[in-house]
Tab-separated table of C-alpha atoms in Angstrom:
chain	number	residue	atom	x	y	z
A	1	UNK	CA	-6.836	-20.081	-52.153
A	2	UNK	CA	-7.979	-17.475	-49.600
A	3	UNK	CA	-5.661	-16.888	-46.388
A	4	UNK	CA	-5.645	-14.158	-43.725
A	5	UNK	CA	-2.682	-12.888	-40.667
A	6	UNK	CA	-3.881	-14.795	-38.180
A	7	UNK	CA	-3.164	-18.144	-40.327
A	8	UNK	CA	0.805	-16.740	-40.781
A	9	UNK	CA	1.433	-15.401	-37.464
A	10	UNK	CA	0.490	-18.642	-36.349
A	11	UNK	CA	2.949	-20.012	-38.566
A	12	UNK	CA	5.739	-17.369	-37.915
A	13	UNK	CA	5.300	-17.976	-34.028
A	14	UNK	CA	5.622	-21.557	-33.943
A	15	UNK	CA	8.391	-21.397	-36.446
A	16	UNK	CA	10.127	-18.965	-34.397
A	17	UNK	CA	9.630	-21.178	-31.095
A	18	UNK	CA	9.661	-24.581	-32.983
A	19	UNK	CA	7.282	-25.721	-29.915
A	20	UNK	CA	3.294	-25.843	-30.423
A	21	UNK	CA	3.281	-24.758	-26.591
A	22	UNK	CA	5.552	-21.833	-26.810
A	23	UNK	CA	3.720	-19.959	-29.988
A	24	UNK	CA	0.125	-20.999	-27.750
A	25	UNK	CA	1.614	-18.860	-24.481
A	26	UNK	CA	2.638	-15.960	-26.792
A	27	UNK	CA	-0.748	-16.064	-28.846
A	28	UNK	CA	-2.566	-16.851	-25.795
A	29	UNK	CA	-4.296	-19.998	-27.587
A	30	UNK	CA	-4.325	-24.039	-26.490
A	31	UNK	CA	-0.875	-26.410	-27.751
A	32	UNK	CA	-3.960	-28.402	-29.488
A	33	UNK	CA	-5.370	-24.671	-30.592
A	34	UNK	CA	-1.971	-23.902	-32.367
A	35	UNK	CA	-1.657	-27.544	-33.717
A	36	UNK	CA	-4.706	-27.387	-35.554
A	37	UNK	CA	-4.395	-24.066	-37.154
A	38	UNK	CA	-1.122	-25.476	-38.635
A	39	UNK	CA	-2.561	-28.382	-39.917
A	40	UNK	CA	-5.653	-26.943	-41.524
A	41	UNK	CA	-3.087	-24.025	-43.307
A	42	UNK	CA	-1.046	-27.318	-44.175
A	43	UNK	CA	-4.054	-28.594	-45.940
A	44	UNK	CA	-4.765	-25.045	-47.954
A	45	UNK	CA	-1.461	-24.955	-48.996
A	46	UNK	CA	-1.149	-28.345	-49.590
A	47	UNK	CA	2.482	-28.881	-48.006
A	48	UNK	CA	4.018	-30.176	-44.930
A	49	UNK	CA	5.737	-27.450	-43.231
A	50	UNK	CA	6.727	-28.992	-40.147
A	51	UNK	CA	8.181	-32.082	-38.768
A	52	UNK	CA	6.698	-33.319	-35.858
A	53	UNK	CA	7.603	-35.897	-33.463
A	54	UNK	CA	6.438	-36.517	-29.388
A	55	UNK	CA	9.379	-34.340	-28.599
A	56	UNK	CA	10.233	-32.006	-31.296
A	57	UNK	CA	9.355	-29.793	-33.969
A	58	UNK	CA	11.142	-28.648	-37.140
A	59	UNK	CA	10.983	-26.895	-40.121
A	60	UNK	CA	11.026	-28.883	-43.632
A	61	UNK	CA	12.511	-27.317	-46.389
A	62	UNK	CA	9.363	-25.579	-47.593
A	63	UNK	CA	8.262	-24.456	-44.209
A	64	UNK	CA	11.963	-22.576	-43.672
A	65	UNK	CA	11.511	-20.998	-47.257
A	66	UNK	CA	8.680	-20.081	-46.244
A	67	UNK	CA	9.421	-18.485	-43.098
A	68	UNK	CA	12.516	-16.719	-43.857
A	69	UNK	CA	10.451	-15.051	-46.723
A	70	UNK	CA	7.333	-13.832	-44.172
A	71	UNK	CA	10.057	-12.900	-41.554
A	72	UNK	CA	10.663	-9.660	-43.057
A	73	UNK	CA	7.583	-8.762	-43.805
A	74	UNK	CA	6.051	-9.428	-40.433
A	75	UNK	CA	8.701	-8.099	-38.383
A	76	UNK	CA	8.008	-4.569	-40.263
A	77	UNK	CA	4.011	-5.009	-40.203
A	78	UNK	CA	4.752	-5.068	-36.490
A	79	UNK	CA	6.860	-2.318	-36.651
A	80	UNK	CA	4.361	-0.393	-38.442
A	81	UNK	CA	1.727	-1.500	-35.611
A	82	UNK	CA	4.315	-0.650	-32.619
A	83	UNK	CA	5.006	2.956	-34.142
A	84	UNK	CA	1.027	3.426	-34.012
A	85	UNK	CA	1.081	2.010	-30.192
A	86	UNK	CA	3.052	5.139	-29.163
A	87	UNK	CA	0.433	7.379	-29.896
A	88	UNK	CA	-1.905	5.895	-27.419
A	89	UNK	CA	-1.933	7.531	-24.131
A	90	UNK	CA	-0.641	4.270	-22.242
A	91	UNK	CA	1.486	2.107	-24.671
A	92	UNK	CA	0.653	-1.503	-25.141
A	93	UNK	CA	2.645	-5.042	-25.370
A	94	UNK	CA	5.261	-6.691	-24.174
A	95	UNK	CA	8.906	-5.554	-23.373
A	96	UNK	CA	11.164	-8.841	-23.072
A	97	UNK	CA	14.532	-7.930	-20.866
A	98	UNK	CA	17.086	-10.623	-20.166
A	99	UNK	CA	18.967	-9.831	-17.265
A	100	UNK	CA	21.919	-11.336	-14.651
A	101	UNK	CA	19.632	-12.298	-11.622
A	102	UNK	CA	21.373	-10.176	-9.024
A	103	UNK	CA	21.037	-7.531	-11.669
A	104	UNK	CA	17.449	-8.452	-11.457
A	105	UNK	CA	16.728	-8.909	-7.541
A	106	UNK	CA	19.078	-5.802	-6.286
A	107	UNK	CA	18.006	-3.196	-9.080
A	108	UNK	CA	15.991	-4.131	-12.071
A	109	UNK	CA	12.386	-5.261	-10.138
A	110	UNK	CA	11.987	-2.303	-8.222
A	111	UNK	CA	11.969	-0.234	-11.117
A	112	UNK	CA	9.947	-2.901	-13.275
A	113	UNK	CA	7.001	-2.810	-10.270
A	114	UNK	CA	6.797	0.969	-10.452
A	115	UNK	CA	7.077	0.601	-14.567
A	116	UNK	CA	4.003	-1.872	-14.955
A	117	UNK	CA	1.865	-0.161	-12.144
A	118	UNK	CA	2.764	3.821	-14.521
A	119	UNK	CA	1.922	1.609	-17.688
A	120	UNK	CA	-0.570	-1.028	-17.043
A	121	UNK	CA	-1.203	-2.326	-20.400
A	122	UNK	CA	2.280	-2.804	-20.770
A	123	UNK	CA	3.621	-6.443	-19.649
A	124	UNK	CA	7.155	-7.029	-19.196
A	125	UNK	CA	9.048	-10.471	-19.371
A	126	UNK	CA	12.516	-10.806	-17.575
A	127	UNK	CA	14.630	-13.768	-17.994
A	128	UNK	CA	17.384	-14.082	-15.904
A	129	UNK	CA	20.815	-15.348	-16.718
A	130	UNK	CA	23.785	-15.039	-16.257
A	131	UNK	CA	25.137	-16.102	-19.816
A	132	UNK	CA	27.002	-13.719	-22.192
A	133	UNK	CA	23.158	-14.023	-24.030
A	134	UNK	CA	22.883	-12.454	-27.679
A	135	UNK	CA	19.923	-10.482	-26.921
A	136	UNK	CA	19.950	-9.502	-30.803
A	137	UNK	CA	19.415	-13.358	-31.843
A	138	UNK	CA	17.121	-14.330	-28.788
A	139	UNK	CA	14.414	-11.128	-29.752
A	140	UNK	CA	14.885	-9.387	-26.362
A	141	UNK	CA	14.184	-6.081	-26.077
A	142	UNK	CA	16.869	-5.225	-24.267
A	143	UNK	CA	19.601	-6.804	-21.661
A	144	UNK	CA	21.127	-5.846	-18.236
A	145	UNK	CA	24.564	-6.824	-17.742
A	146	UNK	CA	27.584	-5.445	-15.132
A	147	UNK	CA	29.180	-2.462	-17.292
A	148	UNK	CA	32.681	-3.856	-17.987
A	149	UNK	CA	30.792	-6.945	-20.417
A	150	UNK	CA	28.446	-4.966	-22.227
A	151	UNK	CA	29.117	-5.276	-26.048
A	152	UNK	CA	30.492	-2.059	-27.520
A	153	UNK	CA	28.140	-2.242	-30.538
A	154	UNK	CA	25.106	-1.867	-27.957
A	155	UNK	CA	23.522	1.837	-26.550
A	156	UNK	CA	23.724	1.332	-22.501
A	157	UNK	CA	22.674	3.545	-19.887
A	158	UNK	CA	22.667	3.209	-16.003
A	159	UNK	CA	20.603	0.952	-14.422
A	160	UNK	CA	21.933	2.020	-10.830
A	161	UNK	CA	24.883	2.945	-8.696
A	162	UNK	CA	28.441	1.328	-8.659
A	163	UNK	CA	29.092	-1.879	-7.128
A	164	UNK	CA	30.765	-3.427	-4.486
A	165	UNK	CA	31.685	-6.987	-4.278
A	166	UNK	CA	32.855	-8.204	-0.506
A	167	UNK	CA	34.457	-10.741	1.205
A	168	UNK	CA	32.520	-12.572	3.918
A	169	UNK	CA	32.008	-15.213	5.828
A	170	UNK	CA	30.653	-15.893	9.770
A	171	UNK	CA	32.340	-15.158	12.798
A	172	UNK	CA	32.788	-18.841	13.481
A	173	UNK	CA	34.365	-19.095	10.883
A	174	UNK	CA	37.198	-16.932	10.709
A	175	UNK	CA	37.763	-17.676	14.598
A	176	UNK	CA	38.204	-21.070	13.489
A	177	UNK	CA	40.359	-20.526	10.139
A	178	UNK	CA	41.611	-16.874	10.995
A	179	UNK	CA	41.049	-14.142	8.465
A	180	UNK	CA	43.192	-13.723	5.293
A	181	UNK	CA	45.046	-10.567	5.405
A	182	UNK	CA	45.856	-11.073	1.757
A	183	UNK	CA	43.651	-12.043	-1.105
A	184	UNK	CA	46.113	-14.554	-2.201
A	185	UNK	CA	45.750	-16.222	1.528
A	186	UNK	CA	42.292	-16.817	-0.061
A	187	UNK	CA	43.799	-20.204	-1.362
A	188	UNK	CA	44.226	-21.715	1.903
A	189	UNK	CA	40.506	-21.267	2.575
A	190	UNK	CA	37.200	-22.830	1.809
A	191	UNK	CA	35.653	-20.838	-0.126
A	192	UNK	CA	32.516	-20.904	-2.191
A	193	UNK	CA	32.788	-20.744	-5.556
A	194	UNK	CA	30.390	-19.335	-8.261
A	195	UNK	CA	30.470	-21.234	-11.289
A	196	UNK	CA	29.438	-19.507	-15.045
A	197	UNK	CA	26.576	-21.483	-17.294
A	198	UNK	CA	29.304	-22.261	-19.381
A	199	UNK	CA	31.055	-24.174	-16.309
A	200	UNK	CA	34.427	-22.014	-16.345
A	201	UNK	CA	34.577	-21.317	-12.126
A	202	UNK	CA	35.078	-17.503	-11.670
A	203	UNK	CA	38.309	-16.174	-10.475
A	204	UNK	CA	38.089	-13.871	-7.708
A	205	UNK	CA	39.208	-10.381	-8.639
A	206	UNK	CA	40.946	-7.570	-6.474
A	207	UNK	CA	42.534	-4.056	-6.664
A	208	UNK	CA	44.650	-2.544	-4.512
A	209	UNK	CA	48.845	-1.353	-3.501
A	210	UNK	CA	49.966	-4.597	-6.264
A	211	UNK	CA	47.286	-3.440	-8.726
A	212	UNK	CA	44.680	-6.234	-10.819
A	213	UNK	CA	44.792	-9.720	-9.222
A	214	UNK	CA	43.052	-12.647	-9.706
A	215	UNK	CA	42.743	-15.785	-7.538
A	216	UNK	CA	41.223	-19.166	-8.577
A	217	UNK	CA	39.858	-20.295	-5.321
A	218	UNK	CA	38.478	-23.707	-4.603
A	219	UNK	CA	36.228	-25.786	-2.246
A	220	UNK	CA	34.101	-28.240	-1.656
A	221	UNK	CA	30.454	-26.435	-2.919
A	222	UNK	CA	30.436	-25.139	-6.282
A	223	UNK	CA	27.259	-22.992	-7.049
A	224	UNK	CA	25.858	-20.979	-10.504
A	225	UNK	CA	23.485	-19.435	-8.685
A	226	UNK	CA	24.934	-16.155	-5.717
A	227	UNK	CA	21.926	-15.959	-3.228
A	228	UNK	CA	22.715	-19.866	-2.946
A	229	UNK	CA	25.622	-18.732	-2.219
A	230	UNK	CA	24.968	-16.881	0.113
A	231	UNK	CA	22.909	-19.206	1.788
A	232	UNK	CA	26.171	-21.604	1.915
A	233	UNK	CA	28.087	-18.618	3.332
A	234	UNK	CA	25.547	-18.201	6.546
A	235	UNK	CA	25.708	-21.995	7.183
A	236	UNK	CA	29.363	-21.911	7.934
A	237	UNK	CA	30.310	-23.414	4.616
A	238	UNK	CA	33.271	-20.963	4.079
A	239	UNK	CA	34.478	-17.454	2.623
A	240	UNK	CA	32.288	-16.094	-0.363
A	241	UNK	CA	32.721	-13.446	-2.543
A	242	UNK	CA	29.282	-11.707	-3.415
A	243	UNK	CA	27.786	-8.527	-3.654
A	244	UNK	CA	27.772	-5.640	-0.856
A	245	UNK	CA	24.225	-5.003	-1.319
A	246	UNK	CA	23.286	-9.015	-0.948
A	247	UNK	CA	25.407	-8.624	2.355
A	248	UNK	CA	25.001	-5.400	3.828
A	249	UNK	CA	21.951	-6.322	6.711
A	250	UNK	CA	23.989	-9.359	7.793
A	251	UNK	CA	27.279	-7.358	8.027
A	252	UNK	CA	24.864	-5.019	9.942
A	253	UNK	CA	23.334	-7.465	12.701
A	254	UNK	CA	26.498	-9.521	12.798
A	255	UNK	CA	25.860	-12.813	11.270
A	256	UNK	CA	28.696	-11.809	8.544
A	257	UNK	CA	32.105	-10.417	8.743
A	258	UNK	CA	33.845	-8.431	5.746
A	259	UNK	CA	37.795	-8.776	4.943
A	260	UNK	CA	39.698	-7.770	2.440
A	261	UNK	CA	38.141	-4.482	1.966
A	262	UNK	CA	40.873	-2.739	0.833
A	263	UNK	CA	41.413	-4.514	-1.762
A	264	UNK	CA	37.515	-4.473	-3.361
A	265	UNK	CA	37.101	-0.620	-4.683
A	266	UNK	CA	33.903	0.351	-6.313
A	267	UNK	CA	33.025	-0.630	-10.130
A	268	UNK	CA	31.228	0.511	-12.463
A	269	UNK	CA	27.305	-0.962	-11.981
A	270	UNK	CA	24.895	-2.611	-13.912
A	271	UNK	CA	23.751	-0.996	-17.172
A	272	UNK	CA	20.692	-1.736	-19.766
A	273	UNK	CA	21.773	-1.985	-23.091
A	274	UNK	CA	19.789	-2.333	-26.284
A	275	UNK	CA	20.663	-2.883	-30.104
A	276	UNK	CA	21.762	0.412	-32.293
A	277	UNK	CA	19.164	0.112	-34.530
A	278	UNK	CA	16.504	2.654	-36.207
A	279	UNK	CA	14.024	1.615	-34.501
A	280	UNK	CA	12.915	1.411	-31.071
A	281	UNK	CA	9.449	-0.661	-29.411
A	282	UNK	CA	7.389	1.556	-27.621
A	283	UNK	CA	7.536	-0.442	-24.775
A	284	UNK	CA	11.632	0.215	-24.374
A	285	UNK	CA	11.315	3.899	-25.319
A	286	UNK	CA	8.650	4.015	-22.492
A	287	UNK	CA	11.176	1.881	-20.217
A	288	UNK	CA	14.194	4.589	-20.686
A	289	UNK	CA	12.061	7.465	-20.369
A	290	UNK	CA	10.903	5.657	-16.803
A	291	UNK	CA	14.495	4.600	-15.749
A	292	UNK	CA	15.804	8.529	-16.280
A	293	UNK	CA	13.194	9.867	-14.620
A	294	UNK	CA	14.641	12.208	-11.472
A	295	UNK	CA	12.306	10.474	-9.193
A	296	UNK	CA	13.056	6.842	-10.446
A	297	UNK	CA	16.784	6.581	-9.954
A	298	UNK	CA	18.188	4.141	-7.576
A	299	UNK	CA	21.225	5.052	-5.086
A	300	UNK	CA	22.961	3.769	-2.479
């Protein structure tokens, strides 16, 4: 019985996505490709090692013996293969980055653009998210994540200046509700709340002459997503808290006003973080070399 790679890492990537679909993007072959490959190693090996149904697909018991035994193996053939891929003047594959989406739109796509356009065999996939996401057991690359919730176990380095959360809402607004001089005033308010993936709303959080405080505000829209809320904020919907640099050009021509700003110091910004592990893809080493570069930092 006579098999080559391309027959496992077939299997291994449609084990790993358990979707015909998903294994067919990353191999660049058809669902209906990837279906019959599967099927005609079934037949060679003379097993079932998947469960199919319209909506689903699993492992049977000889299929997930199977994979966890290749697993290894492949995962260190294309180690072997990446190692070679830094030797080549441009490196080649694909860096996979999940990331918080402001992280994403304020600071981690204008150094991705100048990245890809350096390295153009390289291809870079960003998922964005704002879930506490174990980057470790979803095979990214690497994560971006505000500093203060970056696992301890992980190397991180700067992905851009401090932060700045603010206050805001419109002028019509605050002539119509008055402005809180006091973040715990903020309960009195409409505001617009930001809600986690996991559903817990987030607590609004200050510094200043009392020290840490936190204040659960409420109203009527409830959003997981801040440039929506931001869009809520400039139709008059009520006070939001969201970042300085998502704010700064309507501060600037007026549609927004800023409070509280004494009480919202700067913190420490977002940072990319990676497994501490032996070894590193290519495509990340070329990504940190990129990122440190003088020329590529991002201020204020």
């Amino acid at each position: 019985m006579r098999m080559n790679f391309a027959d496992f890492a077939t299997f291994i990537a449609v084990a790993r996505h358990r979707s015909f679909r998903a294994a067919g993007d990353e191999l660049g072959l058809s669902s209906s490709a990837i279906s019959h490959a599967i099927k005609q190693l079934e037949q060679r090996l003379k097993i079932r090692l998947f469960n199919r149904t319209t909506r689903s697909v699993s492992l049977t018991e000889a299929g997930s013996n199977l994979y966890e035994r290749l697993r290894p193996a492949f995962d260190e053939i294309n180690t072997m293969l990446d190692e070679v891929n830094c030797f080549r003047d441009t490196p080649m594959g694909t860096l996979k980055i999940n990331a918080a989406r402001q992280a994403t739109r304020l600071f981690l796509m204008p150094l991705v653009t100048g990245f890809v356009r350096q390295y153009p065999d390289l291809k870079v996939e960003i998922t964005t998210d704002d879930s506490l996401t174990n980057i470790v057991q979803q095979e990214f690359d690497a994560g971006v994540r505000l500093s203060a919730i970056v696992e301890k176990d992980m190397i991180a380095v700067p992905l851009g200046p401090p932060v700045k959360l603010s206050v805001v809402a419109t002028p019509e607004y605050f002539a119509q509700y008055g402005k809180p001089a006091h973040p715990r005033e903020l309960v009195n308010h409409q505001c617009v709340v930001f809600r986690f993936p996991s559903g817990r709303p987030y607590h609004w959080e200050f510094e200043g002459p009392e020290g840490r405080l936190e204040v659960a505000t409420s109203g009527n829209i409830v959003l997981d997503d801040m440039d929506a809320g931001l869009d809520a904020v400039l139709m008059g919907a009520g006070v939001g808290f969201l970042f300085y640099d998502q704010v700064k050009s309507y501060l600037q021509s007026g549609q927004l006003v800023s409070v509280l700003e004494e009480w919202l110091p700067e913190r420490p910004g977002f940072q990319l973080y990676y497994p501490n592990r032996q070894y590193m893809s290519c495509g990340l080493r070329a990504f940190l070399d990129y990122i440190k570069a003088p020329d590529n930092q991002i201020n204020p």
